[in-house]
Tab-separated table of C-alpha atoms and ligand atoms in Angstrom:
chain	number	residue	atom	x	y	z
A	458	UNK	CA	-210.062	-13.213	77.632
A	459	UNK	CA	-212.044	-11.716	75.098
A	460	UNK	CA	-215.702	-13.313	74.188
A	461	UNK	CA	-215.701	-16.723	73.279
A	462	UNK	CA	-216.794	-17.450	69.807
A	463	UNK	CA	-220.352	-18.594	69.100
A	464	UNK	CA	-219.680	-21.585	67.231
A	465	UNK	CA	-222.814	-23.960	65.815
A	466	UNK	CA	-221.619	-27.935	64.614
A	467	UNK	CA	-223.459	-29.372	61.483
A	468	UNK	CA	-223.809	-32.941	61.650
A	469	UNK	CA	-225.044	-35.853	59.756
A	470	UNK	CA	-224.360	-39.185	61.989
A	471	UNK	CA	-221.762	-40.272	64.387
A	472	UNK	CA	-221.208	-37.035	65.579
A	473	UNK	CA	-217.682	-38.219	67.394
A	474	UNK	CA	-215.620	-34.658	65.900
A	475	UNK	CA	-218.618	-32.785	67.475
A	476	UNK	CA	-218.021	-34.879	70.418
A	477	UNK	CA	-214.403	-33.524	70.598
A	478	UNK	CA	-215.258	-29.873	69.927
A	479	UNK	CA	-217.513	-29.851	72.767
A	480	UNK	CA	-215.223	-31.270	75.038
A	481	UNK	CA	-212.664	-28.748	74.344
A	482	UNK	CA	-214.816	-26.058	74.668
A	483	UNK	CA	-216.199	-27.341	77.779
A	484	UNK	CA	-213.102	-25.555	79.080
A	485	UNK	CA	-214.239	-21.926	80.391
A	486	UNK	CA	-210.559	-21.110	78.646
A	487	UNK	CA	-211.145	-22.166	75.309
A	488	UNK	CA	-211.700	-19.547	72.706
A	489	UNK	CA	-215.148	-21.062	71.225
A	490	UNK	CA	-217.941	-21.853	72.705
A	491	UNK	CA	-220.599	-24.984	71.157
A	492	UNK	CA	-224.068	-22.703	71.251
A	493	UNK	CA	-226.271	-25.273	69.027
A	494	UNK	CA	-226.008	-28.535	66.487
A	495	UNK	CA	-227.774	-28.718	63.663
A	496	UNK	CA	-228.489	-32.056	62.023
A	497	UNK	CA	-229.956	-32.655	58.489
A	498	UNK	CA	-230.546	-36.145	59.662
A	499	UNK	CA	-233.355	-37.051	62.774
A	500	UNK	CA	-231.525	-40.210	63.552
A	501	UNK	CA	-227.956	-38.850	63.813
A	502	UNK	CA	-226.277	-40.281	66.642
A	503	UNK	CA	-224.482	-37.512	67.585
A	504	UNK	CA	-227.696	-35.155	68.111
A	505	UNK	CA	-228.451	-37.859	71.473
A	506	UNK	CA	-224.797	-37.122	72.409
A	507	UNK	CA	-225.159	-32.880	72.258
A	508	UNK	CA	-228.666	-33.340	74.086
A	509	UNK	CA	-226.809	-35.138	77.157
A	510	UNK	CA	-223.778	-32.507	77.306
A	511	UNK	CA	-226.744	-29.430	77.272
A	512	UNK	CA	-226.404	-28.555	74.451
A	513	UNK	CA	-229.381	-27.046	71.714
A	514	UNK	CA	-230.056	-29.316	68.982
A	515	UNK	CA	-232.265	-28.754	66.241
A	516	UNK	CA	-233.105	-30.970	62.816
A	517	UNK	CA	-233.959	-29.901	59.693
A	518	UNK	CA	-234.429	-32.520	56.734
A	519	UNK	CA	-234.201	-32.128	53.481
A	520	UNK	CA	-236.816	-33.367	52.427
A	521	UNK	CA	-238.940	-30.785	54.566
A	522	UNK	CA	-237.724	-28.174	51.816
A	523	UNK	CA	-238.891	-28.394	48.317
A	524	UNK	CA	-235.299	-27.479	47.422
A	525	UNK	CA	-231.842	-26.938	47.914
A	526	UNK	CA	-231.628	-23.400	48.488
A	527	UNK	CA	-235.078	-23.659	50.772
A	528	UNK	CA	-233.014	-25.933	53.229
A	529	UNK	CA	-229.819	-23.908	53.089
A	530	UNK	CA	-232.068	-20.771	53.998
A	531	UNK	CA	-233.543	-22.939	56.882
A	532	UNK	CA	-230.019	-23.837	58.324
A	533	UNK	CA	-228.953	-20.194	57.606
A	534	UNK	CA	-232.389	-18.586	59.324
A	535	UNK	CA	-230.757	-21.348	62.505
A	536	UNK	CA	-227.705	-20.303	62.675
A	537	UNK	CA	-228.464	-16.805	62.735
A	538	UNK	CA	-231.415	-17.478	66.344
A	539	UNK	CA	-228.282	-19.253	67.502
A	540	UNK	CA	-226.446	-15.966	67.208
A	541	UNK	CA	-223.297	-18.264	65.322
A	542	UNK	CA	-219.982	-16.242	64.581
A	543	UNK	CA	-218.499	-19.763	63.030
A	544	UNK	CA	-219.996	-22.975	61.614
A	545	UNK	CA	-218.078	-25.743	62.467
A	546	UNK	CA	-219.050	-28.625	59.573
A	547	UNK	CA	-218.188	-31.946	61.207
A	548	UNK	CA	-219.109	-35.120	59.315
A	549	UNK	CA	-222.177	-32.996	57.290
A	550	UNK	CA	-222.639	-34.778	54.153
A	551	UNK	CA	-224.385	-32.329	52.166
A	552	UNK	CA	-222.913	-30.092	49.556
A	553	UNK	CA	-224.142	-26.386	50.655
A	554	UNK	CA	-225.179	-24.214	47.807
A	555	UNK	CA	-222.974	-21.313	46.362
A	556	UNK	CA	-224.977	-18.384	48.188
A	557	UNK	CA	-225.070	-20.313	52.035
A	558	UNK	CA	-221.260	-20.853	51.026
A	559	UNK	CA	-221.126	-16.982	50.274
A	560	UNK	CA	-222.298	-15.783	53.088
A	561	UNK	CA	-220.555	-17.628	55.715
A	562	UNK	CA	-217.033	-17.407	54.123
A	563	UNK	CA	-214.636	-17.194	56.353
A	564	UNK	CA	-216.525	-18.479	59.034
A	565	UNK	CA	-217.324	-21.955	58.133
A	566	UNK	CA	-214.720	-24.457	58.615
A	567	UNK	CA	-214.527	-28.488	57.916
A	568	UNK	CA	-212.526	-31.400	58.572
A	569	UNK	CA	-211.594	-34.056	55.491
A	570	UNK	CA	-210.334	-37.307	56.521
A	571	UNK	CA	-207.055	-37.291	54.471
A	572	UNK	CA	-203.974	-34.868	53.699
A	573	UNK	CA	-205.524	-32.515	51.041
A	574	UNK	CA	-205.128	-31.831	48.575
A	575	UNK	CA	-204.819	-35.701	47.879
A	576	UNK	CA	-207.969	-37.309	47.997
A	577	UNK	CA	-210.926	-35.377	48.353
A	578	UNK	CA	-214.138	-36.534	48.323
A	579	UNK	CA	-215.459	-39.833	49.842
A	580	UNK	CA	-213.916	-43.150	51.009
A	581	UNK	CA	-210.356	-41.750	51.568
A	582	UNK	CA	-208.768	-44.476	53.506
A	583	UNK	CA	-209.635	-46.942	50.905
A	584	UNK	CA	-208.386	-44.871	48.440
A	585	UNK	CA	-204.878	-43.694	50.328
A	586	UNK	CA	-204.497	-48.029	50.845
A	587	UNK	CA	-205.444	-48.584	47.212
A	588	UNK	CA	-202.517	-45.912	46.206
A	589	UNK	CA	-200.139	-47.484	48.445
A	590	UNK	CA	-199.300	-44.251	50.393
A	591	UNK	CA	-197.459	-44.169	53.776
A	592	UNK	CA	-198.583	-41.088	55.243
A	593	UNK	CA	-202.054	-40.028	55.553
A	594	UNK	CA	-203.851	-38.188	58.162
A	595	UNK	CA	-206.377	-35.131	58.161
A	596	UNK	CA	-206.950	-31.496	57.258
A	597	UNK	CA	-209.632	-28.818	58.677
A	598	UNK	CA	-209.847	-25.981	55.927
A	599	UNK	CA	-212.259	-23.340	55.108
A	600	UNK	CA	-214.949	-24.223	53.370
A	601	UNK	CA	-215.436	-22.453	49.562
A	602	UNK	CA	-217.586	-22.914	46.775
A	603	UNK	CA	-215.500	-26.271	45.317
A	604	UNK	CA	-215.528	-29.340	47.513
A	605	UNK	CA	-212.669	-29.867	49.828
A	606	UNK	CA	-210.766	-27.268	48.591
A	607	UNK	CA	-210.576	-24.051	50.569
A	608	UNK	CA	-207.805	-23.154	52.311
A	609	UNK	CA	-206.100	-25.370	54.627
A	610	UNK	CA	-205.709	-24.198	57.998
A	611	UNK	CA	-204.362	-27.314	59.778
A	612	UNK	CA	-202.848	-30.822	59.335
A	613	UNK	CA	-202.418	-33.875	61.561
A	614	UNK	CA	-200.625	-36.798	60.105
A	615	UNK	CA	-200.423	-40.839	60.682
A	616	UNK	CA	-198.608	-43.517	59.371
A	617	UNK	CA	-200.257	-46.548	56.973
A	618	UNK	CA	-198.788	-49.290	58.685
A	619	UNK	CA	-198.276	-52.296	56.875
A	620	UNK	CA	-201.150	-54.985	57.646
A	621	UNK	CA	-204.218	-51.690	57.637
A	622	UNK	CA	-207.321	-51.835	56.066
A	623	UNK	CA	-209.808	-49.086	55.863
A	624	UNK	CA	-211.003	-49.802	59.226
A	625	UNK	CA	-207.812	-49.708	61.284
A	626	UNK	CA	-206.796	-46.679	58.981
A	627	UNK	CA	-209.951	-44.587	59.812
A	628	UNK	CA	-209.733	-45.725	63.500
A	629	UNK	CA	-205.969	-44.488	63.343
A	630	UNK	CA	-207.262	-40.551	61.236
A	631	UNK	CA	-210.216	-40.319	63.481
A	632	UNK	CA	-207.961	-40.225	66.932
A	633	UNK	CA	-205.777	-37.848	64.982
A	634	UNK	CA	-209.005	-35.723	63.841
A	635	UNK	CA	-210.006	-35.813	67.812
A	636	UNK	CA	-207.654	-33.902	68.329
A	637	UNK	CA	-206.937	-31.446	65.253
A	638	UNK	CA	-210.336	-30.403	64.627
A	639	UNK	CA	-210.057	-28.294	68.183
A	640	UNK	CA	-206.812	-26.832	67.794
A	641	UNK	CA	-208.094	-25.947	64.383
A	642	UNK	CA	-211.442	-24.255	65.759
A	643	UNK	CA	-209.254	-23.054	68.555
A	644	UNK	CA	-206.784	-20.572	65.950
A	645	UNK	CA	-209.996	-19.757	64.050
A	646	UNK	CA	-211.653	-18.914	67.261
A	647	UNK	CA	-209.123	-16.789	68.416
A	648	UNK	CA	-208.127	-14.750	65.093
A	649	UNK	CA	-204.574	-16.679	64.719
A	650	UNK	CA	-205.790	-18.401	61.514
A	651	UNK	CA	-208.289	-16.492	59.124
A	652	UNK	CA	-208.874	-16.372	55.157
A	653	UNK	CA	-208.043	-13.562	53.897
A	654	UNK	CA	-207.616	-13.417	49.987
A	655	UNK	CA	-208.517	-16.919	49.311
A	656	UNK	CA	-206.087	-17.998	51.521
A	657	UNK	CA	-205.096	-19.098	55.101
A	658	UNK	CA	-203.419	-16.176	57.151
A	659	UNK	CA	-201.719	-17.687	60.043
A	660	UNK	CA	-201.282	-15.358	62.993
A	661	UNK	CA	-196.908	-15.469	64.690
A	662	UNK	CA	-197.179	-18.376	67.173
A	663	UNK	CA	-195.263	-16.378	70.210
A	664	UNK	CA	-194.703	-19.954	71.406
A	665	UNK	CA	-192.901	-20.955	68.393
A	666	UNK	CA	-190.670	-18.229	67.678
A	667	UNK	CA	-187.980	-20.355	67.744
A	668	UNK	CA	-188.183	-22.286	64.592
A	669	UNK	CA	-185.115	-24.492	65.183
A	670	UNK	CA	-187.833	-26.777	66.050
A	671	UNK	CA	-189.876	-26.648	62.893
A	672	UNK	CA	-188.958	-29.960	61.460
A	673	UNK	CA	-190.887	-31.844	59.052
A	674	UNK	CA	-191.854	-34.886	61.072
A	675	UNK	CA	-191.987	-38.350	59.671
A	676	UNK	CA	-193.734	-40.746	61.580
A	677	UNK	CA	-191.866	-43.818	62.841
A	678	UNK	CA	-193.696	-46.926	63.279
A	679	UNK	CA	-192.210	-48.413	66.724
A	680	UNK	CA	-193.553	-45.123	68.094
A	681	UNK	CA	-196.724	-45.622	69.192
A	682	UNK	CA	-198.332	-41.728	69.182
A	683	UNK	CA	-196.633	-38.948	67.266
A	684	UNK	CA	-196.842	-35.126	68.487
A	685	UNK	CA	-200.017	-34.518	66.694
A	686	UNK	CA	-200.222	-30.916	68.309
A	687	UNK	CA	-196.612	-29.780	67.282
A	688	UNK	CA	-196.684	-30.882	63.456
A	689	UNK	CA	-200.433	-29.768	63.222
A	690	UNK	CA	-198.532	-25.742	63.978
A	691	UNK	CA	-195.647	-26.213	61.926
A	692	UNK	CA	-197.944	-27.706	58.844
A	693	UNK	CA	-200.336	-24.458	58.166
B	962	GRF	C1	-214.994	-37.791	59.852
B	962	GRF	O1	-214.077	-38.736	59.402
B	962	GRF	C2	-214.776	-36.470	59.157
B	962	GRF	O2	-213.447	-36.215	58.837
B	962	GRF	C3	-215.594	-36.617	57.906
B	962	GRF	O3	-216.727	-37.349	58.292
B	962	GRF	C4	-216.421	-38.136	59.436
B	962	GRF	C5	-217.410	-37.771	60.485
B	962	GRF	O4	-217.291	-38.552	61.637
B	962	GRF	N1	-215.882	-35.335	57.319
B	962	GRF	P1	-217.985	-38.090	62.969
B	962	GRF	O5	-219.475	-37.903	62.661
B	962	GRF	O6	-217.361	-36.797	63.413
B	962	GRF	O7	-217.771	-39.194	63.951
């Protein structure tokens, strides 16, 4: 296999998506490998978690910068002793500035905790309850200069059951997220999904040749798990 990619995680908290990419890539097989997080927050909970699995951490605060674009240069001047071919942005809750955004086009990915284009921004499962939706689920896209709008590279869905509330809702996204973000990173990693022209190139899945199997799935709610992995392909 060809080198794995250098991939650096951008956190802000939890840290439980950056939890997920590591364990994926903690197989030798995996196309990416997690060299470093970066945190803009000391007290993130996930920078404890990267420490214990070996991995570099490093913290840089805002409010060490006088402004904006000083802190985006400090990430940037980070990523680049890290030796980072992709930035993987997983719960960072920062807007980065046009020129950061620039420069790392194509290389800096995200996951949003709904279906975009439908509900960008913050408190999504609140929002998908409020609109009465029955589908929601999660999308990791490239990141561009507008907010949760580059182009999507993958899609896991869930059902709203009747009965959720935010919490149950999230609970039910985050599994899904689990396991989209690294397929997503995976297909970036590997050169089968890259931006090209503002949008998404997917690469021919060999595997999937046949498409007889490309159905649009809806989930049913006596099933318990869906195929996460098979509707996250067939929903570029
Ligand atoms: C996730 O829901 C992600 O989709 C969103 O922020 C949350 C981060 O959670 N961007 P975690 O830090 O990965 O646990």
């Amino acid at each position: 296999m060809s080198a794995r990619k250098r991939t650096v995680v951008l956190i802000s908290g939890r840290g439980s998506n950056m939890t997920a990419l590591i364990a994926a890539a903690s197989n030798p097989d995996y196309p990416a490998e997690i060299v470093g997080v970066i945190s803009d927050r000391a007290n993130a909970a996930g920078l404890g978690i990267a420490a214990a699995r070996g991995i570099a951490t490093k913290v840089i605060s805002r409010a060490d910068y006088s402004n904006k674009e000083a802190h985006d240069g400090a990430i940037d001047a980070a990523l680049v002793s890290f030796g980072a071919e992709i930035v993987a942005l997983a719960g960072y809750m920062r807007i980065l500035g046009a020129r950061f955004v620039e420069k790392w086009l194509g290389r800096m990915i995200n996951i949003h905790p709904a279906l975009l284009p439908a509900f960008k921004g913050l408190d999504t499962h609140a929002r998908a309850i409020r609109a009465g939706i029955r589908i929601h689920g999660c999308t990791v896209h490239f990141v561009t200069l507008d907010m949760d709008d580059g182009p999507i590279i993958a899609q896991a869905a869930v059902p709203v059951m009747v009965g959720d509330n935010e919490d149950t809702l999230a609970a039910r996204v985050l599994k899904a997220e689990h396991r989209l973000y690294p397929l997503a990173l995976g297909l970036v990693a590997e050169g089968k999904a890259r931006m090209e022209g503002g949008r998404t190139v997917l690469a021919h899945f060999a595997d999937d040749a046949d498409n007889s199997t490309s159905v649009v799935m809806a989930p049913d709610p006596l099933r318990e798990e869906t195929d996460l992995e098979h509707l996250a392909r067939i929903t570029p």
